[in-house]
XYZ file of N, CA and C in Angstrom:
525
model
N -20.250 15.168 -25.434
C -21.632 14.875 -25.752
C -21.689 13.603 -26.593
N -22.569 12.618 -26.214
C -22.620 11.377 -26.968
C -23.181 11.584 -28.370
N -22.631 10.812 -29.292
C -23.098 10.858 -30.668
C -24.410 10.090 -30.751
N -25.383 10.617 -31.487
C -26.650 9.917 -31.663
C -27.007 9.864 -33.134
N -27.839 8.913 -33.488
C -28.404 8.798 -34.817
C -29.850 8.394 -34.641
N -30.690 8.550 -35.684
C -32.071 8.077 -35.553
C -32.136 6.585 -35.214
N -31.150 5.804 -35.655
C -31.140 4.372 -35.371
C -30.909 4.089 -33.886
N -30.223 4.996 -33.191
C -29.904 4.791 -31.776
C -31.146 4.787 -30.906
N -32.222 5.381 -31.373
C -33.447 5.486 -30.581
C -34.470 4.406 -30.908
N -34.112 3.461 -31.754
C -35.066 2.436 -32.193
C -34.913 1.153 -31.378
N -35.346 1.215 -30.158
C -35.293 0.041 -29.285
C -36.543 -0.005 -28.427
N -36.796 -1.186 -27.879
C -37.847 -1.333 -26.878
C -37.172 -1.710 -25.567
N -37.821 -1.365 -24.491
C -37.274 -1.704 -23.181
C -37.621 -3.154 -22.861
N -36.617 -3.901 -22.426
C -36.811 -5.307 -22.053
C -36.424 -5.454 -20.585
N -37.211 -6.208 -19.873
C -36.918 -6.537 -18.479
C -36.757 -8.045 -18.366
N -35.870 -8.450 -17.483
C -35.743 -9.866 -17.173
C -35.383 -10.009 -15.715
N -35.524 -11.235 -15.214
C -35.292 -11.504 -13.801
C -33.982 -12.268 -13.625
N -33.139 -11.768 -12.744
C -31.866 -12.431 -12.441
C -32.135 -13.692 -11.625
N -31.158 -14.604 -11.543
C -31.349 -15.812 -10.729
C -31.696 -15.532 -9.265
N -31.263 -14.369 -8.740
C -31.594 -14.034 -7.350
C -32.752 -13.046 -7.232
N -33.529 -12.897 -8.314
C -34.784 -12.151 -8.251
C -34.747 -10.674 -8.559
N -33.620 -10.128 -9.031
C -33.575 -8.710 -9.374
C -34.265 -8.458 -10.712
N -34.832 -7.278 -10.856
C -35.446 -6.847 -12.102
C -34.372 -6.107 -12.897
N -33.927 -6.700 -13.999
C -32.839 -6.138 -14.791
C -33.361 -5.585 -16.113
N -32.571 -4.690 -16.704
C -33.006 -3.915 -17.871
C -32.049 -4.082 -19.048
N -32.634 -4.061 -20.250
C -31.845 -4.022 -21.482
C -32.606 -3.235 -22.538
N -31.845 -2.633 -23.434
C -32.416 -2.037 -24.640
C -32.408 -3.129 -25.698
N -33.535 -3.351 -26.335
C -33.680 -4.423 -27.318
C -33.920 -3.795 -28.691
N -32.893 -3.870 -29.537
C -32.948 -3.313 -30.890
C -33.321 -4.425 -31.861
N -34.457 -4.287 -32.531
C -34.908 -5.311 -33.476
C -34.051 -5.267 -34.743
N -33.817 -6.439 -35.333
C -33.012 -6.468 -36.562
C -33.817 -5.972 -37.759
N -33.108 -5.470 -38.753
C -33.752 -5.112 -40.021
C -34.236 -6.404 -40.662
N -35.113 -6.299 -41.632
C -35.612 -7.482 -42.327
C -34.484 -8.183 -43.064
N -34.659 -9.477 -43.222
C -33.660 -10.269 -43.925
C -33.498 -11.610 -43.249
N -32.509 -12.381 -43.687
C -32.300 -13.698 -43.086
C -31.927 -13.582 -41.605
N -32.372 -14.565 -40.834
C -32.077 -14.570 -39.397
C -30.573 -14.701 -39.182
N -30.048 -13.899 -38.284
C -28.636 -13.928 -37.927
C -28.535 -13.946 -36.411
N -27.401 -14.392 -35.912
C -27.221 -14.429 -34.461
C -27.334 -13.031 -33.863
N -27.967 -12.921 -32.706
C -28.059 -11.619 -32.039
C -26.719 -11.215 -31.421
N -26.638 -9.941 -31.055
C -25.473 -9.385 -30.370
C -25.917 -8.969 -28.969
N -25.130 -9.340 -27.972
C -25.384 -8.893 -26.602
C -24.236 -7.967 -26.222
N -24.576 -6.705 -25.931
C -23.587 -5.669 -25.617
C -23.588 -5.422 -24.109
N -22.387 -5.485 -23.520
C -22.252 -5.337 -22.068
C -21.271 -4.200 -21.777
N -21.705 -3.234 -21.024
C -20.965 -1.998 -20.760
C -19.858 -2.149 -19.720
N -19.113 -1.068 -19.520
C -18.030 -1.006 -18.548
C -18.521 -0.657 -17.142
N -17.575 -0.599 -16.224
C -17.836 -0.474 -14.793
C -18.810 0.634 -14.395
N -18.584 1.841 -14.825
C -19.431 2.957 -14.387
C -20.388 3.419 -15.486
N -20.664 2.564 -16.436
C -21.442 2.948 -17.609
C -22.797 2.233 -17.638
N -23.511 2.310 -18.785
C -24.801 1.632 -18.917
C -25.111 1.377 -20.392
N -26.275 0.820 -20.651
C -26.669 0.403 -21.993
C -26.685 1.532 -23.010
N -26.892 2.756 -22.571
C -26.942 3.893 -23.497
C -25.628 4.072 -24.257
N -24.527 3.573 -23.700
C -23.232 3.678 -24.383
C -23.248 3.036 -25.762
N -24.119 2.054 -25.964
C -24.135 1.303 -27.209
C -25.186 1.810 -28.204
N -25.833 2.934 -27.914
C -26.917 3.414 -28.764
C -26.574 3.478 -30.237
N -25.499 4.148 -30.573
C -25.149 4.327 -31.986
C -24.769 3.000 -32.625
N -23.845 2.270 -32.014
C -23.386 1.013 -32.619
C -24.508 -0.027 -32.629
N -25.336 -0.063 -31.590
C -26.448 -1.022 -31.557
C -27.428 -0.739 -32.688
N -27.715 0.539 -32.913
C -28.614 0.899 -34.010
C -28.061 0.490 -35.366
N -26.772 0.697 -35.551
C -26.135 0.322 -36.821
C -26.095 -1.194 -37.011
N -25.778 -1.924 -35.950
C -25.751 -3.389 -36.042
C -27.151 -3.917 -36.335
N -28.157 -3.399 -35.637
C -29.539 -3.828 -35.876
C -29.959 -3.518 -37.310
N -29.573 -2.358 -37.807
C -29.893 -1.973 -39.178
C -29.265 -2.944 -40.186
N -28.136 -3.550 -39.801
C -27.474 -4.504 -40.697
C -28.093 -5.902 -40.613
N -29.066 -6.106 -39.724
C -29.782 -7.373 -39.694
C -29.618 -8.221 -38.454
N -29.012 -7.692 -37.407
C -28.870 -8.461 -36.172
C -29.628 -7.777 -35.032
N -30.329 -8.579 -34.264
C -30.939 -8.081 -33.037
C -29.815 -7.738 -32.072
N -29.972 -6.647 -31.311
C -28.975 -6.258 -30.314
C -29.670 -6.060 -28.977
N -29.116 -6.689 -27.957
C -29.559 -6.464 -26.586
C -28.415 -5.774 -25.852
N -28.617 -4.523 -25.492
C -27.618 -3.762 -24.728
C -28.099 -3.736 -23.282
N -27.347 -4.361 -22.398
C -27.810 -4.563 -21.020
C -27.331 -3.455 -20.077
N -28.101 -3.267 -19.020
C -27.662 -2.538 -17.829
C -27.419 -3.629 -16.794
N -26.171 -3.876 -16.417
C -25.921 -4.910 -15.421
C -26.475 -4.466 -14.071
N -26.633 -5.414 -13.175
C -27.189 -5.118 -11.851
C -26.473 -3.917 -11.221
N -27.271 -3.040 -10.630
C -26.708 -1.877 -9.966
C -26.372 -0.716 -10.882
N -26.608 -0.849 -12.175
C -26.288 0.218 -13.128
C -27.541 0.565 -13.931
N -27.564 1.799 -14.412
C -28.654 2.230 -15.287
C -30.019 1.983 -14.679
N -30.881 1.303 -15.428
C -32.256 1.062 -14.999
C -32.460 -0.299 -14.342
N -31.388 -1.010 -14.091
C -31.489 -2.302 -13.404
C -31.511 -2.108 -11.900
N -32.137 -3.066 -11.214
C -32.189 -3.028 -9.749
C -30.794 -3.099 -9.141
N -30.680 -2.538 -7.966
C -29.464 -2.651 -7.159
C -29.594 -3.893 -6.284
N -28.529 -4.633 -6.150
C -28.549 -5.835 -5.307
C -28.269 -5.446 -3.863
N -28.984 -6.021 -2.906
C -28.720 -5.696 -1.504
C -27.405 -6.277 -0.996
N -26.929 -7.335 -1.638
C -25.700 -7.986 -1.209
C -24.533 -7.514 -2.078
N -23.595 -6.748 -1.526
C -22.477 -6.241 -2.339
C -21.574 -7.345 -2.887
N -21.639 -8.536 -2.320
C -20.812 -9.640 -2.799
C -21.321 -10.215 -4.117
N -22.485 -9.727 -4.600
C -23.012 -10.204 -5.887
C -22.581 -9.322 -7.056
N -21.746 -8.339 -6.792
C -21.233 -7.474 -7.860
C -19.896 -8.028 -8.349
N -19.963 -9.190 -8.988
C -18.767 -9.870 -9.479
C -19.016 -10.362 -10.901
N -17.949 -10.513 -11.702
C -18.148 -10.961 -13.092
C -18.911 -12.275 -13.220
N -18.694 -13.227 -12.325
C -19.412 -14.497 -12.464
C -20.912 -14.330 -12.204
N -21.295 -13.482 -11.270
C -22.723 -13.233 -11.018
C -23.314 -12.443 -12.182
N -22.609 -11.423 -12.661
C -23.081 -10.691 -13.845
C -23.282 -11.658 -15.017
N -22.344 -12.588 -15.199
C -22.440 -13.550 -16.298
C -23.685 -14.427 -16.137
N -23.978 -14.840 -14.914
C -25.195 -15.640 -14.670
C -26.444 -14.818 -14.980
N -26.404 -13.522 -14.712
C -27.521 -12.649 -15.078
C -27.720 -12.633 -16.595
N -26.616 -12.595 -17.345
C -26.696 -12.596 -18.816
C -27.247 -13.933 -19.310
N -26.843 -15.022 -18.682
C -27.396 -16.334 -19.041
C -28.912 -16.331 -18.814
N -29.364 -15.742 -17.716
C -30.807 -15.652 -17.445
C -31.509 -14.841 -18.531
N -30.893 -13.758 -18.966
C -31.460 -12.968 -20.066
C -31.596 -13.840 -21.309
N -30.541 -14.551 -21.652
C -30.576 -15.394 -22.847
C -31.684 -16.438 -22.753
N -31.791 -17.081 -21.615
C -32.823 -18.103 -21.437
C -34.214 -17.506 -21.544
N -34.440 -16.355 -20.886
C -35.762 -15.739 -20.895
C -36.115 -15.122 -22.247
N -35.101 -14.776 -23.051
C -35.338 -14.202 -24.384
C -35.300 -15.272 -25.478
N -35.045 -16.530 -25.101
C -35.007 -17.604 -26.081
C -33.778 -17.574 -26.984
N -32.657 -17.090 -26.457
C -31.415 -16.992 -27.234
C -30.472 -18.107 -26.793
N -30.081 -18.967 -27.724
C -29.163 -20.057 -27.396
C -27.707 -19.657 -27.584
N -27.458 -18.809 -28.574
C -26.085 -18.432 -28.924
C -26.105 -16.993 -29.414
N -25.025 -16.254 -29.115
C -24.962 -14.852 -29.521
C -23.522 -14.435 -29.764
N -23.399 -13.272 -30.369
C -22.121 -12.576 -30.495
C -22.095 -11.587 -29.338
N -20.964 -11.497 -28.639
C -20.862 -10.611 -27.483
C -19.937 -9.443 -27.780
N -20.383 -8.266 -27.358
C -19.597 -7.042 -27.459
C -19.426 -6.526 -26.040
N -18.209 -6.624 -25.504
C -17.975 -6.242 -24.120
C -16.910 -5.175 -23.998
N -17.255 -4.092 -23.328
C -16.313 -3.012 -23.079
C -15.840 -3.069 -21.634
N -14.530 -3.144 -21.440
C -13.919 -3.129 -20.117
C -14.543 -4.204 -19.227
N -15.272 -3.830 -18.188
C -15.907 -4.819 -17.332
C -16.811 -5.741 -18.142
N -17.467 -5.214 -19.161
C -18.306 -6.051 -20.031
C -17.503 -7.129 -20.736
N -16.236 -6.833 -21.037
C -15.346 -7.840 -21.598
C -15.016 -8.912 -20.576
N -14.808 -8.502 -19.323
C -14.548 -9.476 -18.261
C -15.765 -10.373 -18.024
N -16.952 -9.797 -18.119
C -18.176 -10.582 -17.978
C -18.263 -11.593 -19.124
N -17.919 -11.157 -20.322
C -17.910 -12.064 -21.472
C -16.919 -13.201 -21.246
N -15.737 -12.883 -20.727
C -14.761 -13.932 -20.422
C -15.309 -14.895 -19.363
N -16.011 -14.375 -18.362
C -16.616 -15.237 -17.343
C -17.669 -16.157 -17.970
N -18.384 -15.661 -18.966
C -19.383 -16.483 -19.657
C -18.753 -17.698 -20.330
N -17.506 -17.550 -20.777
C -16.851 -18.684 -21.429
C -16.690 -19.859 -20.472
N -16.601 -19.591 -19.177
C -16.491 -20.655 -18.187
C -17.858 -21.216 -17.805
N -18.880 -20.373 -17.837
C -20.212 -20.781 -17.393
C -21.009 -21.455 -18.504
N -20.960 -20.880 -19.702
C -21.773 -21.389 -20.819
C -21.029 -21.156 -22.137
N -19.927 -21.874 -22.363
C -19.078 -21.615 -23.531
C -19.782 -21.755 -24.880
N -20.746 -22.657 -24.996
C -21.422 -22.859 -26.280
C -22.365 -21.710 -26.632
N -22.616 -20.812 -25.690
C -23.489 -19.666 -25.951
C -22.764 -18.561 -26.711
N -21.434 -18.645 -26.776
C -20.643 -17.577 -27.376
C -20.204 -17.968 -28.783
N -20.822 -17.334 -29.781
C -20.441 -17.582 -31.176
C -19.182 -16.798 -31.518
N -19.078 -15.595 -30.963
C -17.924 -14.721 -31.176
C -17.930 -13.673 -30.073
N -16.768 -13.082 -29.844
C -16.678 -12.037 -28.822
C -15.782 -10.912 -29.326
N -16.251 -9.706 -29.110
C -15.480 -8.504 -29.411
C -15.219 -7.845 -28.070
N -13.963 -7.794 -27.676
C -13.600 -7.219 -26.385
C -12.898 -5.893 -26.612
N -13.354 -4.881 -25.904
C -12.820 -3.532 -26.030
C -12.299 -3.075 -24.675
N -11.088 -2.568 -24.639
C -10.500 -2.012 -23.422
C -10.326 -3.046 -22.314
N -10.011 -4.286 -22.693
C -9.776 -5.339 -21.711
C -9.105 -6.513 -22.407
N -8.467 -7.331 -21.616
C -7.857 -8.561 -22.108
C -7.875 -9.582 -20.999
N -7.274 -10.742 -21.216
C -7.302 -11.778 -20.186
C -6.489 -11.423 -18.942
N -5.603 -10.432 -19.050
C -4.849 -9.945 -17.903
C -5.042 -8.438 -17.809
N -5.206 -7.945 -16.585
C -5.379 -6.513 -16.371
C -4.133 -5.992 -15.660
N -3.480 -5.008 -16.262
C -2.249 -4.448 -15.700
C -2.537 -3.698 -14.401
N -1.584 -3.715 -13.497
C -1.720 -3.019 -12.216
C -1.989 -1.530 -12.427
N -1.359 -0.938 -13.450
C -1.570 0.496 -13.730
C -3.027 0.762 -14.096
N -3.615 -0.144 -14.860
C -5.018 0.007 -15.238
C -5.939 -0.101 -14.040
N -5.665 -1.053 -13.167
C -6.473 -1.192 -11.954
C -6.362 0.048 -11.071
N -5.155 0.617 -10.973
C -4.963 1.830 -10.172
C -5.769 2.988 -10.754
N -5.796 3.093 -12.079
C -6.558 4.165 -12.737
C -8.053 4.003 -12.457
N -8.553 2.767 -12.549
C -9.968 2.506 -12.268
C -10.278 2.840 -10.812
N -9.429 2.408 -9.900
C -9.641 2.690 -8.479
C -9.666 4.187 -8.217
N -8.826 4.938 -8.919
C -8.754 6.387 -8.710
C -10.051 7.085 -9.091
N -10.687 6.666 -10.176
C -11.904 7.387 -10.555
C -13.167 6.765 -10.008
N -13.079 5.629 -9.345
C -14.262 5.059 -8.700
C -14.258 5.264 -7.199
N -13.194 5.894 -6.672
C -13.105 6.172 -5.241
C -14.261 7.093 -4.854
N -14.989 6.786 -3.777
C -16.097 7.647 -3.356
C -15.604 9.044 -2.970
N -16.543 9.981 -3.029
C -16.200 11.342 -2.627
C -15.667 11.311 -1.202
N -14.676 12.087 -0.953
C -14.107 12.121 0.391
C -12.643 12.501 0.342
N -12.000 12.347 1.432
C -10.617 12.767 1.550
C -9.681 11.722 0.961
N -8.802 12.146 0.082
C -7.765 11.291 -0.480
C -6.586 11.360 0.482
N -6.355 10.294 1.229
C -5.294 10.304 2.248
C -3.925 10.522 1.641
N -3.671 9.926 0.507
C -2.348 10.040 -0.103
C -2.079 11.468 -0.599
N -3.099 12.085 -1.210
C -2.904 13.417 -1.779
C -3.316 14.534 -0.833
N -4.051 14.191 0.238
C -4.468 15.200 1.192
C -5.462 16.197 0.640
N -6.310 15.772 -0.289
C -7.298 16.693 -0.839
C -8.639 15.980 -0.971
N -9.670 16.743 -1.245
C -11.005 16.181 -1.432
C -11.192 15.848 -2.903
N -11.713 14.669 -3.178
C -12.005 14.252 -4.543
C -13.457 13.867 -4.653
N -14.017 13.946 -5.849
C -15.381 13.509 -6.119
C -15.340 12.339 -7.067
N -16.391 11.493 -6.968
C -16.504 10.377 -7.886
C -16.820 10.926 -9.270
N -15.928 10.715 -10.211
C -16.170 11.124 -11.585
C -15.208 10.379 -12.498
N -15.677 10.063 -13.705
C -14.778 9.366 -14.629
C -13.694 10.303 -15.126
N -12.594 9.741 -15.614
C -11.514 10.582 -16.145
C -11.956 11.276 -17.421
N -11.289 12.374 -17.750
C -11.559 13.068 -19.006
C -11.228 12.148 -20.162
N -12.092 12.136 -21.170
C -11.840 11.276 -22.332
C -11.864 12.056 -23.594
């Protein structure tokens, strides 16, 4: 069961338009009063969504930073793209750039978990001056083959596992 706090529920829903016209979603946590500080953009992992950042986003906002926790295309409350070839870190990164432009954010601190970390790394190639700092969780510049195999195992669609000869369902691993 996810941990919650009263701060986790203090956000407004934000919508923005991707470069290819999708309607995308983010939770927008307003900063506590005080001097203006750079905002934080939180980007979730492969099978996750913006709700993962509820507790930490609330705490960061309470400390004086605005937090935008995004649902990348095809996840959470964001639109699904009709073209499966647009589900790539560079396209996700361009979506984040569109969010920044539409929200009037020139520079931010990025918090990326797993795939969100890869999206943050892709942003360094697309718009390096937009990144004041990055916190990467569960990812690095190289992904081990064992890690990719684990991700493939729990993202495999429901159906017959040819190697194991049994039926599996799409579900994340026990954590």
